[in-house]
Amino acid sequence: MKIARDGPGLVPFVLLGVAAGAFASATVVRGATPASTDFGMCSVVKYFDSAATQQRRTDVMRAAGIEFVRTDFQWRSVESARGTYNFTSLDTMVGLAEQNGLALLGLISHTPSWAAPITDHLDEWLAFVETTVRRYPQVRYWEVFNEPDLASFWGSTPDPVGYARLLRLTYARIKAIDSTLFVVSGGISSGGNNIEGGYNGKYVEPMFAAGIAGSFDAFGIHPYRQPHAPEESLYEANTSFPRKRTLEEMIAKYRALLDQHGCGDKPIWITECGYPAVPGTNGDHKGTDPNLGVSDEDQARFLPRCILLALQYGVSNWMWFSTQSLERDPMDREHWFGIIHPDYSPRPAYHALKTLRRAFPPGSVLLRDRHVKSPFYRTAWRRPDGQTVCALWLGERGAQALCDLTIVGDVSEAYDVYGNPITLRVTNLRAQATLSGDIIYIVGPDSVDARDVFAPTMFSMQPESRTVAAGGSADFSVAIAAQSAASVSYRWYKDGQPVVGATAATLTVDSLTEAHAGDYVTLVSVDGRTMASEPARLRVAPPEPGRLVNLSVRCWAGKGETVAIAGFVVADGPADVLVRGIGPGLVTFDVPERLADPVVTVFSGANAIGGNDNWSGDGGGPALIEVFHRCGAFDLAVSSQDAAMVMRAGGLHTAHVTGVGDGTGIALLEIYEASRGAGRLVNLSGRAEASGGHKAIIAGFVIDGNVPRRVLIRAAGPSLAPFELTQVLAEPALRLLNSKGELIAANKHWSAGADASAVAAAATSTGAFPFRAGALDAALLRTLAPGLYTAHVSADSGTGVALVEVYEVL
């Protein structure tokens, strides 16, 4: 990029960063001294300013934590006449830097008019370099020329082969003086008609072909991007290469170049880059002239994002251009790159830099494995005090999202891009925050990740809360939607602390005591993204034997033998029972062929003792709604023609659901225990016509309590023949599923099973009518944990009446 200088020369800033994963030092090459600081700024000290001006600017920048400065050592100013050196201004500048504890990157550049073209005066150039380097041994870093690929700096048509020779000779001369000095190649520009999307391959590739591979300790680039955000694609509207590249892609192109020429161990330094905050700029410049500026707010947003992303992408040092704006010409963007005004007052970007310095003190170590790209950008590092800091933001311009944060570890503080405090309430590794293009810093946790609360979660199954008796066991399971992920890992936590050895999708906690009670969460990492599950609460309570509390039978409600019937037994005294017959209400569940207008009738033996048609029609709707909620039943529309009633019952009863006007269709017949007392449900059954598909009988039942209950589940077909039924299901199949829809067990031909004798004994003990040996009925005997289950009765072929039964087994 061509930087128009006002006066003898303005130059950029330095952010020292990461090499080989550490922020505290640059890569050591051939004995070169690594950088001792990791932040800096262009033009804090400038040789053509008065000492008082330089000192005032230094004071402002040191208050922001700046310790490293890139500045000009101009040949044309020191040796304006051949053979006559004047180092007075440079002596003052270097002395001020040393007094204020600033490290310098000296930019050796700017050819005097008498030495053009420079390739014809290399002896004089090398004499100037040697004299300057020997005069200032405290300057440990030297950059050889500024943007040599631009005619405005090279002094004539850019000559990559000529610059390669100059760099080779200069590097050898500096190393001969002191082999520990660090030499950076001249920063390559990102503008001009020959540059492809920020990469000047037409210049740098001939440089390497001319043999510069061994003649630098770091490779310098200038990836200016205004007005685009660092994460945005760059559109070069004024070139013949309308290519798009993000900052990462631009850096990657130069990294590939170094690798290609055997320089993979050499770091990349961004020796100049920044954004001009031009008055009246609104920051929205997608697809327009890339030479335009940005708003004050965007300059502040982009500064820390550029720095952190570049370091994360493998750049070792970043130099920000520049310190102080001239602000003389509102039409000249070169007057607006600074982060302080001419009167030394701060612009927003100054506060953003100061906050980054607070979050990222010298000696911090980048954690390269803690980075996630779009849409949520995250970079993390460890400070010298041992605290981990995570920076989070959204890369898309103007984007804002309420986010779920997964936070592992304690948060000691959090603040925004300007250092204002943010309150994060972390519960079970989770918190919420609104993310945008303004970075937020979170200090303390081991890891942080983010997800838009309105975006699909990575979980296809969350862990469920449990109430379990002391001495029992509890299982918590998760499943992820991204089954094709290349890398998946799990880590379980209890009340925010890791559970030792719990690194599988299912956690089993055995021999429960009160100490096991708490909230269990799993962290799932999928291809680098980490998210916390919903918390599942484990309650450890005194033993409460599991028992049946409700039954729901979804089936075909026909006529005659195929009328739908639910049987229930209330033992140990009477209880209030909620009975519902639902047809229209099944529309929510996309059930086909619904019964249009169901009627419920309850019988004791052959006597009808109660019934209902249209549950809210007699004014009892409000009272029933309260019962629905107490029982956990889903709501019904007030105007629906579903049926519901509450009755006091004890002993054996049956509930029939039929259709008004001999109507038929799919219905749901439900029996709920509506009160808790001495009376309780001990046996539930449903009889209806069954076949395959949506005409299967589906019986849902709930086991309450916190101790597993042994139950007998039967699907009778052939054994119903003695009850004067002529259309029995010839060969019923029984499947048992849990609340997650997972198949637990299945059976056909009960007497062929290994547990046939136990099934027969359980039927006898519960008072169930016997199945004859060899009958093609189905049965299961299982011990089930408290929860919701469904028993499906269907047939591979044929249609007929079947009976599904659920018995408590003592």
CSV table of N, CA and C in Angstrom, one decimal, residues 581 584 596-600 612-619 624 638-644 660:
chain,number,residue,atom,x,y,z
A,581,GLY,N,-61.0,-39.2,26.5
A,581,GLY,CA,-61.1,-39.8,25.2
A,581,GLY,C,-60.8,-38.7,24.2
A,584,PRO,N,-60.1,-35.1,18.2
A,584,PRO,CA,-59.7,-33.8,17.6
A,584,PRO,C,-58.4,-33.3,18.1
A,596,ALA,N,-63.7,-38.1,15.1
A,596,ALA,CA,-64.2,-36.7,15.1
A,596,ALA,C,-64.8,-36.2,16.4
A,597,ASP,N,-65.6,-37.1,17.0
A,597,ASP,CA,-66.4,-36.6,18.2
A,597,ASP,C,-66.5,-37.8,19.2
A,598,PRO,N,-65.4,-38.0,20.0
A,598,PRO,CA,-65.4,-39.2,20.9
A,598,PRO,C,-66.3,-39.0,22.1
A,599,VAL,N,-66.8,-40.1,22.6
A,599,VAL,CA,-67.6,-40.1,23.8
A,599,VAL,C,-67.0,-41.1,24.8
A,600,VAL,N,-66.8,-40.8,26.0
A,600,VAL,CA,-66.2,-41.7,27.0
A,600,VAL,C,-67.3,-42.2,28.0
A,612,ASN,N,-68.9,-38.8,29.4
A,612,ASN,CA,-68.7,-37.4,29.0
A,612,ASN,C,-68.7,-37.4,27.5
A,613,ASP,N,-69.3,-36.3,26.9
A,613,ASP,CA,-69.2,-35.9,25.5
A,613,ASP,C,-68.9,-34.4,25.5
A,614,ASN,N,-67.8,-34.0,24.9
A,614,ASN,CA,-67.4,-32.6,24.8
A,614,ASN,C,-67.1,-32.1,26.2
A,615,TRP,N,-65.8,-32.2,26.6
A,615,TRP,CA,-65.3,-32.0,27.9
A,615,TRP,C,-65.7,-30.7,28.6
A,616,SER,N,-65.7,-29.6,27.8
A,616,SER,CA,-65.9,-28.2,28.4
A,616,SER,C,-67.4,-27.8,28.2
A,617,GLY,N,-68.2,-28.7,27.7
A,617,GLY,CA,-69.6,-28.2,27.4
A,617,GLY,C,-70.5,-28.0,28.5
A,618,ASP,N,-70.3,-28.6,29.7
A,618,ASP,CA,-71.2,-28.4,30.8
A,618,ASP,C,-70.7,-27.4,31.9
A,619,GLY,N,-69.7,-26.6,31.5
A,619,GLY,CA,-69.2,-25.6,32.4
A,619,GLY,C,-68.1,-26.0,33.3
A,624,LEU,N,-61.4,-28.8,35.1
A,624,LEU,CA,-60.7,-29.9,34.4
A,624,LEU,C,-59.3,-29.4,34.0
A,638,VAL,N,-60.5,-25.4,24.2
A,638,VAL,CA,-61.8,-25.3,25.0
A,638,VAL,C,-62.9,-25.7,24.1
A,639,SER,N,-62.9,-25.4,22.8
A,639,SER,CA,-64.0,-25.7,21.9
A,639,SER,C,-64.0,-27.1,21.3
A,640,SER,N,-63.0,-27.9,21.7
A,640,SER,CA,-62.8,-29.2,21.0
A,640,SER,C,-63.9,-30.1,21.4
A,641,GLN,N,-64.2,-31.1,20.6
A,641,GLN,CA,-65.2,-32.1,20.9
A,641,GLN,C,-64.6,-33.4,21.6
A,642,ASP,N,-63.4,-33.2,22.2
A,642,ASP,CA,-62.8,-34.3,23.0
A,642,ASP,C,-63.6,-34.5,24.2
A,643,ALA,N,-63.4,-35.6,24.9
A,643,ALA,CA,-64.2,-36.0,26.1
A,643,ALA,C,-63.2,-36.1,27.3
A,644,ALA,N,-63.7,-35.7,28.5
A,644,ALA,CA,-62.9,-35.9,29.7
A,644,ALA,C,-63.8,-35.8,30.9
A,660,VAL,N,-69.6,-40.4,18.2
A,660,VAL,CA,-71.0,-40.0,18.0
A,660,VAL,C,-71.5,-40.4,16.7
